PDB file of C-alpha atoms in Angstrom:
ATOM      1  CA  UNK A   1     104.675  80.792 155.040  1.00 89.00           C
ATOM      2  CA  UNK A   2     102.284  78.289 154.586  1.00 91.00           C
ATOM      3  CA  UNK A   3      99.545  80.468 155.015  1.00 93.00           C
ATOM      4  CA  UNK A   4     100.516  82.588 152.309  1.00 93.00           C
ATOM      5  CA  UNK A   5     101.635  79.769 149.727  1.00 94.00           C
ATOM      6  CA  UNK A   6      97.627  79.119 150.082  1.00 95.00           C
ATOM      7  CA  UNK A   7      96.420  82.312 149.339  1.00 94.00           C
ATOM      8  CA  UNK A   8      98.730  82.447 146.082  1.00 94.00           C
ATOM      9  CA  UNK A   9      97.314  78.973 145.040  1.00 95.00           C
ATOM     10  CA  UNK A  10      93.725  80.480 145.855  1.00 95.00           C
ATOM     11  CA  UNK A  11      94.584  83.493 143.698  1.00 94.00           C
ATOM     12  CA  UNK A  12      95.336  80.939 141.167  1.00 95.00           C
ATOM     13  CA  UNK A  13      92.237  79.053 141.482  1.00 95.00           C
ATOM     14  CA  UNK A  14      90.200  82.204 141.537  1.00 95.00           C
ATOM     15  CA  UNK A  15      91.865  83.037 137.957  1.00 94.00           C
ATOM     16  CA  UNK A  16      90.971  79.561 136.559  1.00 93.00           C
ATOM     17  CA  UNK A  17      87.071  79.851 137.431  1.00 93.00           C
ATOM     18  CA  UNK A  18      87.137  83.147 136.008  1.00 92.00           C
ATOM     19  CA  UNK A  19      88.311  81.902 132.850  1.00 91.00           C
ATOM     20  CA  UNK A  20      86.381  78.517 132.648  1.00 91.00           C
ATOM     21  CA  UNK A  21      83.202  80.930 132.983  1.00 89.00           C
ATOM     22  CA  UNK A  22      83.861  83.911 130.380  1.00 90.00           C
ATOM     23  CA  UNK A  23      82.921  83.974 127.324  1.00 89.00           C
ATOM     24  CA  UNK A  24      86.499  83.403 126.346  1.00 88.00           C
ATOM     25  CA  UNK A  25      86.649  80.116 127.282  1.00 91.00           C
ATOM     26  CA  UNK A  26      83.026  79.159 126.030  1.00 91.00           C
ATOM     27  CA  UNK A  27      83.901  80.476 122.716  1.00 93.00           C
ATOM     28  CA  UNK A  28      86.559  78.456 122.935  1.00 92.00           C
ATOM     29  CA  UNK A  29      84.481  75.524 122.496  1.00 91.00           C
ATOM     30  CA  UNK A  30      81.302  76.697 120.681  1.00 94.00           C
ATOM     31  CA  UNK A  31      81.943  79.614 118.338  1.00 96.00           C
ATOM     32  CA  UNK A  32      79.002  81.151 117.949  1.00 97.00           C
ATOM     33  CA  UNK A  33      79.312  85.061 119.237  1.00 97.00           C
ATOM     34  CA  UNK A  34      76.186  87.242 118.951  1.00 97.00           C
ATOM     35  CA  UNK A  35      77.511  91.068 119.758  1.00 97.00           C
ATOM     36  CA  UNK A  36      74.431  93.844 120.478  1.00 97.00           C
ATOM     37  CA  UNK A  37      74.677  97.355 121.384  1.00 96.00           C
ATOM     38  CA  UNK A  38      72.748 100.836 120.772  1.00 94.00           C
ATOM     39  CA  UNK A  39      73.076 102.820 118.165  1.00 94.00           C
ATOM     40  CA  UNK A  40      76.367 104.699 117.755  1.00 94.00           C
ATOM     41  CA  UNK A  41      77.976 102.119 120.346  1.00 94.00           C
ATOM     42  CA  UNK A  42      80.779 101.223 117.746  1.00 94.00           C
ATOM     43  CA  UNK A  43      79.793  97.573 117.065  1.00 96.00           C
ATOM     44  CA  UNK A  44      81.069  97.775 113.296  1.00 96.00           C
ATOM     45  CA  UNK A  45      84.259 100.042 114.034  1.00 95.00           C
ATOM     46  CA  UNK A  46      84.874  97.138 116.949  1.00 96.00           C
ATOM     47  CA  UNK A  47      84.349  94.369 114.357  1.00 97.00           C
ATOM     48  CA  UNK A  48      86.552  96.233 111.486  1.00 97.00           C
ATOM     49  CA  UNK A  49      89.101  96.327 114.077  1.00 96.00           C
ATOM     50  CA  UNK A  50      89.428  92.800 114.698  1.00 96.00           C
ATOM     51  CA  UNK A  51      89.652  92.112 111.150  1.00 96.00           C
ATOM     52  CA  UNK A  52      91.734  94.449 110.657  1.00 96.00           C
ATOM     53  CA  UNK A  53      94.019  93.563 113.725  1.00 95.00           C
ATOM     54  CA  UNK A  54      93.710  89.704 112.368  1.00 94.00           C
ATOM     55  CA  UNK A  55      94.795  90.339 109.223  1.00 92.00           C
ATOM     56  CA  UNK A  56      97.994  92.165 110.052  1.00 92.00           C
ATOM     57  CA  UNK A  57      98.963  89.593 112.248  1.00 85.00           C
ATOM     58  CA  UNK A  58     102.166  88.003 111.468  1.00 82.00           C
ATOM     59  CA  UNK A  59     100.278  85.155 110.896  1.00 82.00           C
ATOM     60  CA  UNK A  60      97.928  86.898 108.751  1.00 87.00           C
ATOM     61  CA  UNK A  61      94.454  85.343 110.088  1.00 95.00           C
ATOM     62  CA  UNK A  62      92.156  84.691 107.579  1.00 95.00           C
ATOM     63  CA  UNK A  63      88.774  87.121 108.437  1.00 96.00           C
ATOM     64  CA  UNK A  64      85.706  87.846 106.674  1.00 96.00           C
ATOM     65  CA  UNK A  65      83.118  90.444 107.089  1.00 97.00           C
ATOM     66  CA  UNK A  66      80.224  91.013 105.229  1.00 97.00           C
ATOM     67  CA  UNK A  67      77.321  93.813 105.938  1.00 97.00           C
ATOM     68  CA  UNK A  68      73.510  92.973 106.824  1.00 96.00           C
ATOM     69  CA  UNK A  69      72.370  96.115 104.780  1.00 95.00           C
ATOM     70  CA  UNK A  70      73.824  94.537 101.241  1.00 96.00           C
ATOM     71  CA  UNK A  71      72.005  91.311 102.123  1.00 96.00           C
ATOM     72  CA  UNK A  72      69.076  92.505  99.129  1.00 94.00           C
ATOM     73  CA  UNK A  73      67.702  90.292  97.907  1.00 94.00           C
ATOM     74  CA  UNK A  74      65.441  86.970  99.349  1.00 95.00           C
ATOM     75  CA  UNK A  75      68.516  84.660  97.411  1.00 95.00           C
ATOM     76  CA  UNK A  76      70.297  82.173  99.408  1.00 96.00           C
ATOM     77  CA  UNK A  77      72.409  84.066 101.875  1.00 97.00           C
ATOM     78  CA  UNK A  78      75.599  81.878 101.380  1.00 97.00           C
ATOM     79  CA  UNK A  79      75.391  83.401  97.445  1.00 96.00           C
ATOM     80  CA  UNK A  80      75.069  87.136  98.496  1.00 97.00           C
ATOM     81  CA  UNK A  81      78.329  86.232 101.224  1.00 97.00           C
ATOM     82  CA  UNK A  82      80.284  85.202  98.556  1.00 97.00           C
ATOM     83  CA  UNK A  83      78.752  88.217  96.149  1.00 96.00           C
ATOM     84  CA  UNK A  84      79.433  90.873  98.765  1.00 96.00           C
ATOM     85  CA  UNK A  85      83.174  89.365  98.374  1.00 96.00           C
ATOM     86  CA  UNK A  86      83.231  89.206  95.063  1.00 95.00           C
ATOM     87  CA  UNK A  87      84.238  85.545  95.001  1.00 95.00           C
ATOM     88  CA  UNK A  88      83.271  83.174  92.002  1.00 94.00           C
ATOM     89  CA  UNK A  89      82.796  79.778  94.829  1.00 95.00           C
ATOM     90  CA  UNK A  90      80.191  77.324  95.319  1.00 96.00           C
ATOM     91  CA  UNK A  91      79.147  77.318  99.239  1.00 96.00           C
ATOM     92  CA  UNK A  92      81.347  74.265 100.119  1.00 96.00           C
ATOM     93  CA  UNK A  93      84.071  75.395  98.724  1.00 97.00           C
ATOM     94  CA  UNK A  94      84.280  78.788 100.257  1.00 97.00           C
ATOM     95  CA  UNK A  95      83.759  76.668 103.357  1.00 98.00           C
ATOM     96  CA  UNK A  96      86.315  74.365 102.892  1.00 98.00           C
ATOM     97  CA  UNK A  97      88.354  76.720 101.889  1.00 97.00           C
ATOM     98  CA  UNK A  98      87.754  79.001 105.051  1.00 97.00           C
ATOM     99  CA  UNK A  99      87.889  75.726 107.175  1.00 97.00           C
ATOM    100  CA  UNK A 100      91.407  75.217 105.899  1.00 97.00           C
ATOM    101  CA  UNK A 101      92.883  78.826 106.314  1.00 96.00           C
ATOM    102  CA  UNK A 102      91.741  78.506 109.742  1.00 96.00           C
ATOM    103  CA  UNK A 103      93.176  74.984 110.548  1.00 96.00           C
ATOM    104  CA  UNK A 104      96.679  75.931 108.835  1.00 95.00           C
ATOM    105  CA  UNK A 105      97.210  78.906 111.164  1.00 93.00           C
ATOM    106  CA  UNK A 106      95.860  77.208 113.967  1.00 93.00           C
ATOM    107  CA  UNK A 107      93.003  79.654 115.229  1.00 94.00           C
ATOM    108  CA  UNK A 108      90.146  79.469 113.298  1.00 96.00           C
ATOM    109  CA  UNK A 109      89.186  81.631 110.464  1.00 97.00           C
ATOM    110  CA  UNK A 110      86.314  84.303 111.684  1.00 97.00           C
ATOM    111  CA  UNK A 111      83.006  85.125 109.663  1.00 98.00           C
ATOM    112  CA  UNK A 112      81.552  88.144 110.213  1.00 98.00           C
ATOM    113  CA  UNK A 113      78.154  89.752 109.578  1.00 98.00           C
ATOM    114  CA  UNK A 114      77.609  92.800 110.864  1.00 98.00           C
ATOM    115  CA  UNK A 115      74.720  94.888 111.528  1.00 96.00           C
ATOM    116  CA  UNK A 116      71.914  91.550 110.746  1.00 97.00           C
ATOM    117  CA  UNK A 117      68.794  94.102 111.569  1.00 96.00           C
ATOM    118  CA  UNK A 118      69.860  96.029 108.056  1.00 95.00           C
ATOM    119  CA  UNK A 119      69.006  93.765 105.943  1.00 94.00           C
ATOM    120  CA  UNK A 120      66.560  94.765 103.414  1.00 90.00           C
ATOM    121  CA  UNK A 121      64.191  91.867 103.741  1.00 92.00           C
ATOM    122  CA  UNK A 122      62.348  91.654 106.347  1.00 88.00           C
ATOM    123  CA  UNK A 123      62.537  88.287 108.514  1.00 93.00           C
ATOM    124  CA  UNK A 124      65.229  87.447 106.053  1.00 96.00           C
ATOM    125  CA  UNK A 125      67.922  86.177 108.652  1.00 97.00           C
ATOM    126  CA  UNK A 126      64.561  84.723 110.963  1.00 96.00           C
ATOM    127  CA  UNK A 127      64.465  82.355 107.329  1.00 95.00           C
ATOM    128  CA  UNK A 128      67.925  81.581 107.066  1.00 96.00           C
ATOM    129  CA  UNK A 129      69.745  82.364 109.929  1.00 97.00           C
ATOM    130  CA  UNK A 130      69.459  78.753 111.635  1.00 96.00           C
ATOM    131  CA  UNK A 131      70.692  77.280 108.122  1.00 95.00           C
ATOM    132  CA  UNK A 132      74.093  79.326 108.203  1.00 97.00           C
ATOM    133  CA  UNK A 133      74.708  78.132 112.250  1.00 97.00           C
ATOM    134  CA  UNK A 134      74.521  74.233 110.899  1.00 96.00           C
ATOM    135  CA  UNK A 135      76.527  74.857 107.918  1.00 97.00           C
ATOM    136  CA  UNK A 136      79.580  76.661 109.750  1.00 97.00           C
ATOM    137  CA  UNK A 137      79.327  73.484 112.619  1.00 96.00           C
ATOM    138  CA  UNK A 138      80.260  70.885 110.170  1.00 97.00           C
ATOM    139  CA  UNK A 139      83.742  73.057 109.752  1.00 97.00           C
ATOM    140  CA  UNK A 140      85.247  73.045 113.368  1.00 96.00           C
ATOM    141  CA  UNK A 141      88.100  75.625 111.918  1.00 97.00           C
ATOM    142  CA  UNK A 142      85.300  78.337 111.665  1.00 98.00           C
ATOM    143  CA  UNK A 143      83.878  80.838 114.109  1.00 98.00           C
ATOM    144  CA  UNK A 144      80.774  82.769 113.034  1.00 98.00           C
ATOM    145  CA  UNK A 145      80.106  86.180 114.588  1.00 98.00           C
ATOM    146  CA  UNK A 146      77.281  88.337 114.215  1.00 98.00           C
ATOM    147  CA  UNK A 147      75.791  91.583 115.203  1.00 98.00           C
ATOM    148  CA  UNK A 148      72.519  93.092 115.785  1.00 97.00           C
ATOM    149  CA  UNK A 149      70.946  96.538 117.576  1.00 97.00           C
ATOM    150  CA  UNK A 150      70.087  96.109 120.384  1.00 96.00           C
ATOM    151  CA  UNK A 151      66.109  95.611 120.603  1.00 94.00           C
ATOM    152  CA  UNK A 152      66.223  94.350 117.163  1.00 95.00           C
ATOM    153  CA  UNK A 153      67.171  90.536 118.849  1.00 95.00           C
ATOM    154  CA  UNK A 154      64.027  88.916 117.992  1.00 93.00           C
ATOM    155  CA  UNK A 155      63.121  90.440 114.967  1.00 92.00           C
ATOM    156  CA  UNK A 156      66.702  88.601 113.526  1.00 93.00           C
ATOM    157  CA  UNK A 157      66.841  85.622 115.891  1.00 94.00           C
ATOM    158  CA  UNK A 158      64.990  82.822 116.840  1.00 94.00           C
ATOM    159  CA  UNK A 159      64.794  81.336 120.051  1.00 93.00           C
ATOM    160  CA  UNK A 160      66.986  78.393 118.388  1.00 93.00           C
ATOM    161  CA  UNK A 161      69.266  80.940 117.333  1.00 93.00           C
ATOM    162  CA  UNK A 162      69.718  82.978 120.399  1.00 93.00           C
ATOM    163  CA  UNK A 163      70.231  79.036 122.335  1.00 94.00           C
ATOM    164  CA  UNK A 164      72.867  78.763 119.968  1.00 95.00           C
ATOM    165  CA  UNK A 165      75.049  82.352 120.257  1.00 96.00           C
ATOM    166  CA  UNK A 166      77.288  83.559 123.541  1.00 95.00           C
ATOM    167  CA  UNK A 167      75.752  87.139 124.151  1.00 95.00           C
ATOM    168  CA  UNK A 168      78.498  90.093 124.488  1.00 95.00           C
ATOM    169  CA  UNK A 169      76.874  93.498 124.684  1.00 95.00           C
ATOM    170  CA  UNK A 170      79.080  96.655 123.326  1.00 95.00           C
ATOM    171  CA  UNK A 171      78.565  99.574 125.708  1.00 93.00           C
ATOM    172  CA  UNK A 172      80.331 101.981 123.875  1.00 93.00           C
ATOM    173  CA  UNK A 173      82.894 104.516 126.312  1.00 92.00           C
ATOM    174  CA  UNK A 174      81.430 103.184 129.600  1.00 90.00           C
ATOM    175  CA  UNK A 175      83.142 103.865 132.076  1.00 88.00           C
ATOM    176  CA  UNK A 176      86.078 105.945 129.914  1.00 89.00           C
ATOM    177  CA  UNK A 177      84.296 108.661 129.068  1.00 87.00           C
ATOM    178  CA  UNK A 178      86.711 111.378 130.259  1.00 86.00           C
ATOM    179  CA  UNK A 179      89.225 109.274 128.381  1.00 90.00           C
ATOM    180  CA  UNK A 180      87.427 109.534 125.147  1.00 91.00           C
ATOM    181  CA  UNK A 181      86.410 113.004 125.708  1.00 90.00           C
ATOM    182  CA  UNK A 182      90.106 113.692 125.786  1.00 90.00           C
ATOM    183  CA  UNK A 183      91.485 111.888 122.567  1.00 93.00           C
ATOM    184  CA  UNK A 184      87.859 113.270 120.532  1.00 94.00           C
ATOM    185  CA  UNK A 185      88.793 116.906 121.666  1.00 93.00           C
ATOM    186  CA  UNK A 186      92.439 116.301 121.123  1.00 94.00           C
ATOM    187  CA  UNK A 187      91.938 115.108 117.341  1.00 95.00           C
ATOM    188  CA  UNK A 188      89.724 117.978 116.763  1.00 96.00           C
ATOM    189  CA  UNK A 189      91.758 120.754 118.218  1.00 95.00           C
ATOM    190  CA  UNK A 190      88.614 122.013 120.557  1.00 93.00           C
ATOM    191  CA  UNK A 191      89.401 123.007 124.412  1.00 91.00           C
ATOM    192  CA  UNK A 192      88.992 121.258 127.290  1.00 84.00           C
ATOM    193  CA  UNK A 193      85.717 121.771 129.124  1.00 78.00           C
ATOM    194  CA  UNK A 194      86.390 122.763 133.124  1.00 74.00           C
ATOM    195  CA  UNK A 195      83.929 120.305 134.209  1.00 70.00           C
ATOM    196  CA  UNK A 196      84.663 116.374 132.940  1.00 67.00           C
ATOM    197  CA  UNK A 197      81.846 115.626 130.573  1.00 69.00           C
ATOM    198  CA  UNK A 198      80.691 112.481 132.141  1.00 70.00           C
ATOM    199  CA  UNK A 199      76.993 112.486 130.847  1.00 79.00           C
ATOM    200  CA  UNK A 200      75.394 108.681 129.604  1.00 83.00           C
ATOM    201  CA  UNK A 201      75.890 110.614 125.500  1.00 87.00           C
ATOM    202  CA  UNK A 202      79.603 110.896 125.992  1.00 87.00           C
ATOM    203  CA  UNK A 203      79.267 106.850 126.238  1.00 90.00           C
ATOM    204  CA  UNK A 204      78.267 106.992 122.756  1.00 93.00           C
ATOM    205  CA  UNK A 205      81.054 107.002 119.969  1.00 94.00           C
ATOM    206  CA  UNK A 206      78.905 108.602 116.978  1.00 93.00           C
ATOM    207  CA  UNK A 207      77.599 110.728 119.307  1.00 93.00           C
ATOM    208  CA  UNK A 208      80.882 112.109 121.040  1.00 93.00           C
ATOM    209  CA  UNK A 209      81.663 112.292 117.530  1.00 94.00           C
ATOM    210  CA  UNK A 210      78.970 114.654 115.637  1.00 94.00           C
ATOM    211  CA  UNK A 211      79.474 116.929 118.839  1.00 92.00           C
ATOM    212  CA  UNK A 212      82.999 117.699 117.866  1.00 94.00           C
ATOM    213  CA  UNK A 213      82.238 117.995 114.277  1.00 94.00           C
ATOM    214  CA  UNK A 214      79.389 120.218 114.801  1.00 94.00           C
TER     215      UNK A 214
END
């Protein structure tokens, strides 16, 4: 009896280190997430999603995302956030503003840009990137997300940056391929292969995608 009362508490222990070391719990207490993935992988579906999914919430959980290829222009890139939304703020308001949201519902209020590498100036975010990190840390109700190709990290990020950002990379259908296979062929009313298509492309959303189209 004893015996086994220990291995439940060790089962319990193992569950607690787990946590205190994923990202999870580090975001928890620094939230700064940096998401990268190929091509295709899904990183702005994923990121639509959770706003999405936040929004509908019961508590409705205030979430913002904005897209690196409508970043233009070589203006200040707290004007062109507030542009892309169509807002009529002043940077510390929309803060404050966010800030508050995020403190009233009790989990804090996510800003999202997506897809940092499509910005049409080039070392645009390497400029300004650093000043957006140590404007959301004065407003501990705010979590800032971003998103970049992968191999497209250092052309966005400096090493100060990348200190700064818990790394997740999106892989896409890894590992569910068959699974995907079977809702893409499902939606477009194709037959099932014999053999499970488990090839490395069937990983890849877009392209799992443009095969059933085409």
């Amino acid at each position: 009896s004893d015996i086994h009362y220990l291995y439940e508490l060790q089962k319990e222990l193992r569950y607690f280190e787990e946590l205190s070391l994923s990202t999870k719990a580090k975001l928890s207490n620094s939230p700064f997430l940096l998401l990268t993935g190929v091509a295709g992988t899904g990183k702005t579906h994923l990121l639509c999603d959770v706003v999405e999914g936040r929004i509908s919430n019961k508590k409705s959980l205030t979430s913002i995302i904005v897209f690196g290829g409508l970043f233009e222009t070589i203006e200040n890139p707290w004007i062109q956030i507030i542009n892309q939304l169509g807002l009529k703020l002043s940077k510390k308001k929309f803060l404050q503003l966010l800030n508050d949201a995020g403190k009233k519902s009790s989990s804090r209020a996510l800003l999202i840009i997506d897809a940092l590498n499509e910005s049409r100036q080039r070392n645009f975010w390497i400029r300004n990137l650093n000043n957006v990190i140590n404007e959301v840390r004065k407003y501990p109700n705010i979590a800032l997300v971003i998103s970049v190709r992968s191999g497209f990290e250092e052309e966005v990020l400096t090493k100060k940056a990348r200190r700064v950002f818990f790394h997740e990379e999106h892989r896409g259908f890894q590992f569910q391929e068959w699974m995907a296979v079977t809702k893409f062929f499902n939606e477009f009313k194709l037959p099932f292969p014999e053999i499970p298509l488990l090839m490395p492309e069937f990983q890849n959303p877009l392209f799992l995608y443009l095969f059933c189209k085409a």
